Amino acid sequence: MTTSLTAVRLGGRPDLPLLVLGPALGTSATALWGPCARLLGRDLQVVAWDLPGHGTNRVDPDAADDPLTVPALAAAVLDLVDTMAQGLHRPAFHYAGVSVGGAVGLQLALDAPDRLESLTVLGTTARLGDPDSWAERAATVRERGTEALVEMSSGRWFAPGFVEREPDRAAGLLRSLTDADDEAYAAVCGALGGFDVRERLGAVTVPLLAVGGSADVPAPPEEVRGLAEAVPDGRAVELPDVAHLAPAEAPEEVARLVREHALGPEQDAPGPEAEQLAAAVHAARAAGLTAAEVEALVRAALAGEDPPAG
């Protein structure tokens, strides 16, 4: 299976810091990250990638049939970023990924820590499932197609009540599952079956935020916390009433967490008093006041005194 990836630009100006978003198995970048990315695009250039055979990344039936691995996907992410950089040597970027997208993020942190400025993983643990369960799921998909997984995925992806509250969003995600190429989906199952970095977490030096949903079955909250505790600069956040696809279930909260982890807490906007003071200073300068007179006016305003006569 080819590991070439397709970039999906989801928002933000190209001069802003780059944030790369990774998908979950069976989802497209747009269906999973779209609502969240619109919020992140205010402060970051947001680019996602689609797994082979998912979303915009159609599989070439004549491509070499090599086994897919998480390290190969991580290397493909670096190739994608380097191609986008148009000659800029090895640019660093922020990264956030869900499930297999988070596993790719952990692999990036181990293989190319100098390339990551921050790492957020959602619904991700150092080992997702076990090889036998992934082999069983791959066999099911090869025999019956991804349509056979719709009911199971709906129950694992979404917390109770989400489908009723957001039917269009849920339907879009489940449609991305049924649209996924069966063989490509099975190949990603094989990649996840071979992923296990539990013994390497102490070597992760990138600042890590691990986000878990209280109702997440594939990545239980206690395992998400354990992941963060095993990383030297890691911390965990648990989202209530959220299951496996946090960016779709809680886009506002996920956008806030990812943004703050990447760029730091958002500064409060100036209050009306500050705006009035700035307007008064501008008017004083326009009226020809000297620098000393403007300074006296500002000092008086900050102290709550009447402005000096003049």
mmCIF file of N, CA and C in Angstrom, residues 6-8 19-34 46-51 73-74 77 94-106 119-123 245 247:
data_model
loop_
_atom_site.group_PDB
_atom_site.id
_atom_site.type_symbol
_atom_site.label_atom_id
_atom_site.label_comp_id
_atom_site.label_asym_id
_atom_site.label_seq_id
_atom_site.Cartn_x
_atom_site.Cartn_y
_atom_site.Cartn_z
ATOM 1 N N THR A 6 -2.313 13.109 0.912
ATOM 2 C CA THR A 6 -2.807 14.331 0.283
ATOM 3 C C THR A 6 -3.078 15.372 1.356
ATOM 4 N N ALA A 7 -2.700 16.609 1.060
ATOM 5 C CA ALA A 7 -2.930 17.713 1.986
ATOM 6 C C ALA A 7 -4.314 18.301 1.754
ATOM 7 N N VAL A 8 -4.967 18.667 2.846
ATOM 8 C CA VAL A 8 -6.277 19.312 2.795
ATOM 9 C C VAL A 8 -6.161 20.612 3.577
ATOM 10 N N LEU A 19 -0.031 24.350 11.527
ATOM 11 C CA LEU A 19 -0.585 23.258 12.323
ATOM 12 C C LEU A 19 -1.026 22.157 11.372
ATOM 13 N N VAL A 20 -0.492 20.964 11.566
ATOM 14 C CA VAL A 20 -0.856 19.807 10.748
ATOM 15 C C VAL A 20 -1.782 18.912 11.568
ATOM 16 N N LEU A 21 -2.893 18.497 10.959
ATOM 17 C CA LEU A 21 -3.903 17.696 11.648
ATOM 18 C C LEU A 21 -3.971 16.298 11.047
ATOM 19 N N GLY A 22 -3.995 15.286 11.912
ATOM 20 C CA GLY A 22 -4.070 13.900 11.462
ATOM 21 C C GLY A 22 -5.430 13.291 11.742
ATOM 22 N N PRO A 23 -5.894 12.373 10.880
ATOM 23 C CA PRO A 23 -7.241 11.810 10.972
ATOM 24 C C PRO A 23 -7.311 10.553 11.822
ATOM 25 N N ALA A 24 -8.530 10.110 12.063
ATOM 26 C CA ALA A 24 -8.780 8.796 12.643
ATOM 27 C C ALA A 24 -9.089 7.810 11.524
ATOM 28 N N LEU A 25 -8.896 6.542 11.792
ATOM 29 C CA LEU A 25 -9.202 5.504 10.811
ATOM 30 C C LEU A 25 -10.676 5.574 10.422
ATOM 31 N N GLY A 26 -10.941 5.552 9.115
ATOM 32 C CA GLY A 26 -12.311 5.580 8.628
ATOM 33 C C GLY A 26 -12.900 6.961 8.463
ATOM 34 N N THR A 27 -12.127 8.009 8.743
ATOM 35 C CA THR A 27 -12.636 9.377 8.611
ATOM 36 C C THR A 27 -11.877 10.122 7.520
ATOM 37 N N SER A 28 -12.492 11.183 7.040
ATOM 38 C CA SER A 28 -11.788 12.129 6.174
ATOM 39 C C SER A 28 -11.391 13.332 7.011
ATOM 40 N N ALA A 29 -10.358 14.026 6.577
ATOM 41 C CA ALA A 29 -9.878 15.193 7.319
ATOM 42 C C ALA A 29 -10.966 16.244 7.456
ATOM 43 N N THR A 30 -11.706 16.481 6.391
ATOM 44 C CA THR A 30 -12.729 17.526 6.411
ATOM 45 C C THR A 30 -13.876 17.165 7.344
ATOM 46 N N ALA A 31 -14.349 15.922 7.277
ATOM 47 C CA ALA A 31 -15.465 15.518 8.127
ATOM 48 C C ALA A 31 -15.085 15.551 9.601
ATOM 49 N N LEU A 32 -13.863 15.157 9.922
ATOM 50 C CA LEU A 32 -13.433 15.083 11.319
ATOM 51 C C LEU A 32 -13.045 16.437 11.883
ATOM 52 N N TRP A 33 -12.256 17.204 11.132
ATOM 53 C CA TRP A 33 -11.642 18.416 11.661
ATOM 54 C C TRP A 33 -12.299 19.715 11.194
ATOM 55 N N GLY A 34 -13.200 19.664 10.207
ATOM 56 C CA GLY A 34 -13.716 20.886 9.603
ATOM 57 C C GLY A 34 -14.208 21.943 10.576
ATOM 58 N N VAL A 46 -3.861 25.983 8.963
ATOM 59 C CA VAL A 46 -4.322 24.639 9.296
ATOM 60 C C VAL A 46 -4.342 23.767 8.044
ATOM 61 N N VAL A 47 -3.545 22.710 8.072
ATOM 62 C CA VAL A 47 -3.479 21.758 6.960
ATOM 63 C C VAL A 47 -3.635 20.356 7.537
ATOM 64 N N ALA A 48 -4.590 19.611 7.014
ATOM 65 C CA ALA A 48 -4.785 18.227 7.436
ATOM 66 C C ALA A 48 -4.316 17.278 6.337
ATOM 67 N N TRP A 49 -4.274 16.001 6.666
ATOM 68 C CA TRP A 49 -3.925 14.997 5.654
ATOM 69 C C TRP A 49 -4.903 13.838 5.735
ATOM 70 N N ASP A 50 -5.133 13.219 4.593
ATOM 71 C CA ASP A 50 -6.024 12.067 4.514
ATOM 72 C C ASP A 50 -5.226 10.774 4.404
ATOM 73 N N LEU A 51 -5.673 9.766 5.118
ATOM 74 C CA LEU A 51 -5.080 8.432 5.017
ATOM 75 C C LEU A 51 -5.229 7.873 3.601
ATOM 76 N N LEU A 73 3.871 6.235 7.667
ATOM 77 C CA LEU A 73 2.928 7.353 7.625
ATOM 78 C C LEU A 73 3.567 8.619 8.199
ATOM 79 N N ALA A 74 4.335 8.474 9.278
ATOM 80 C CA ALA A 74 5.012 9.636 9.860
ATOM 81 C C ALA A 74 6.008 10.234 8.869
ATOM 82 N N VAL A 77 4.169 12.234 6.324
ATOM 83 C CA VAL A 77 3.763 13.558 6.814
ATOM 84 C C VAL A 77 4.906 14.554 6.647
ATOM 85 N N HIS A 94 3.432 22.609 14.310
ATOM 86 C CA HIS A 94 2.611 22.041 15.371
ATOM 87 C C HIS A 94 1.815 20.875 14.788
ATOM 88 N N TYR A 95 1.486 19.901 15.635
ATOM 89 C CA TYR A 95 0.782 18.722 15.133
ATOM 90 C C TYR A 95 -0.289 18.302 16.132
ATOM 91 N N ALA A 96 -1.443 17.915 15.596
ATOM 92 C CA ALA A 96 -2.509 17.327 16.405
ATOM 93 C C ALA A 96 -3.144 16.200 15.606
ATOM 94 N N GLY A 97 -3.391 15.065 16.250
ATOM 95 C CA GLY A 97 -3.962 13.930 15.533
ATOM 96 C C GLY A 97 -4.862 13.098 16.423
ATOM 97 N N VAL A 98 -5.822 12.438 15.784
ATOM 98 C CA VAL A 98 -6.811 11.616 16.479
ATOM 99 C C VAL A 98 -6.557 10.140 16.180
ATOM 100 N N SER A 99 -6.513 9.313 17.219
ATOM 101 C CA SER A 99 -6.400 7.859 17.063
ATOM 102 C C SER A 99 -5.160 7.504 16.238
ATOM 103 N N VAL A 100 -5.316 6.939 15.032
ATOM 104 C CA VAL A 100 -4.128 6.636 14.231
ATOM 105 C C VAL A 100 -3.372 7.915 13.892
ATOM 106 N N GLY A 101 -4.087 9.028 13.727
ATOM 107 C CA GLY A 101 -3.405 10.305 13.497
ATOM 108 C C GLY A 101 -2.568 10.717 14.693
ATOM 109 N N GLY A 102 -3.036 10.390 15.909
ATOM 110 C CA GLY A 102 -2.243 10.644 17.104
ATOM 111 C C GLY A 102 -1.061 9.702 17.212
ATOM 112 N N ALA A 103 -1.255 8.442 16.811
ATOM 113 C CA ALA A 103 -0.133 7.493 16.790
ATOM 114 C C ALA A 103 0.966 7.991 15.864
ATOM 115 N N VAL A 104 0.576 8.552 14.724
ATOM 116 C CA VAL A 104 1.560 9.140 13.808
ATOM 117 C C VAL A 104 2.276 10.303 14.493
ATOM 118 N N GLY A 105 1.545 11.085 15.281
ATOM 119 C CA GLY A 105 2.175 12.178 16.017
ATOM 120 C C GLY A 105 3.214 11.684 17.007
ATOM 121 N N LEU A 106 2.899 10.624 17.747
ATOM 122 C CA LEU A 106 3.880 10.045 18.667
ATOM 123 C C LEU A 106 5.103 9.539 17.912
ATOM 124 N N LEU A 119 2.841 18.911 20.284
ATOM 125 C CA LEU A 119 2.124 17.707 19.875
ATOM 126 C C LEU A 119 0.880 17.547 20.734
ATOM 127 N N THR A 120 -0.269 17.461 20.081
ATOM 128 C CA THR A 120 -1.532 17.153 20.750
ATOM 129 C C THR A 120 -2.064 15.850 20.178
ATOM 130 N N VAL A 121 -2.330 14.889 21.048
ATOM 131 C CA VAL A 121 -2.928 13.627 20.600
ATOM 132 C C VAL A 121 -4.297 13.498 21.250
ATOM 133 N N LEU A 122 -5.259 13.023 20.481
ATOM 134 C CA LEU A 122 -6.636 12.900 20.955
ATOM 135 C C LEU A 122 -7.120 11.474 20.700
ATOM 136 N N GLY A 123 -7.731 10.871 21.717
ATOM 137 C CA GLY A 123 -8.189 9.500 21.550
ATOM 138 C C GLY A 123 -7.073 8.561 21.161
ATOM 139 N N LEU A 245 -14.055 10.718 18.871
ATOM 140 C CA LEU A 245 -13.769 11.736 17.849
ATOM 141 C C LEU A 245 -13.994 13.135 18.418
ATOM 142 N N PRO A 247 -12.612 16.149 18.095
ATOM 143 C CA PRO A 247 -12.737 17.365 17.280
ATOM 144 C C PRO A 247 -14.120 17.550 16.671
#
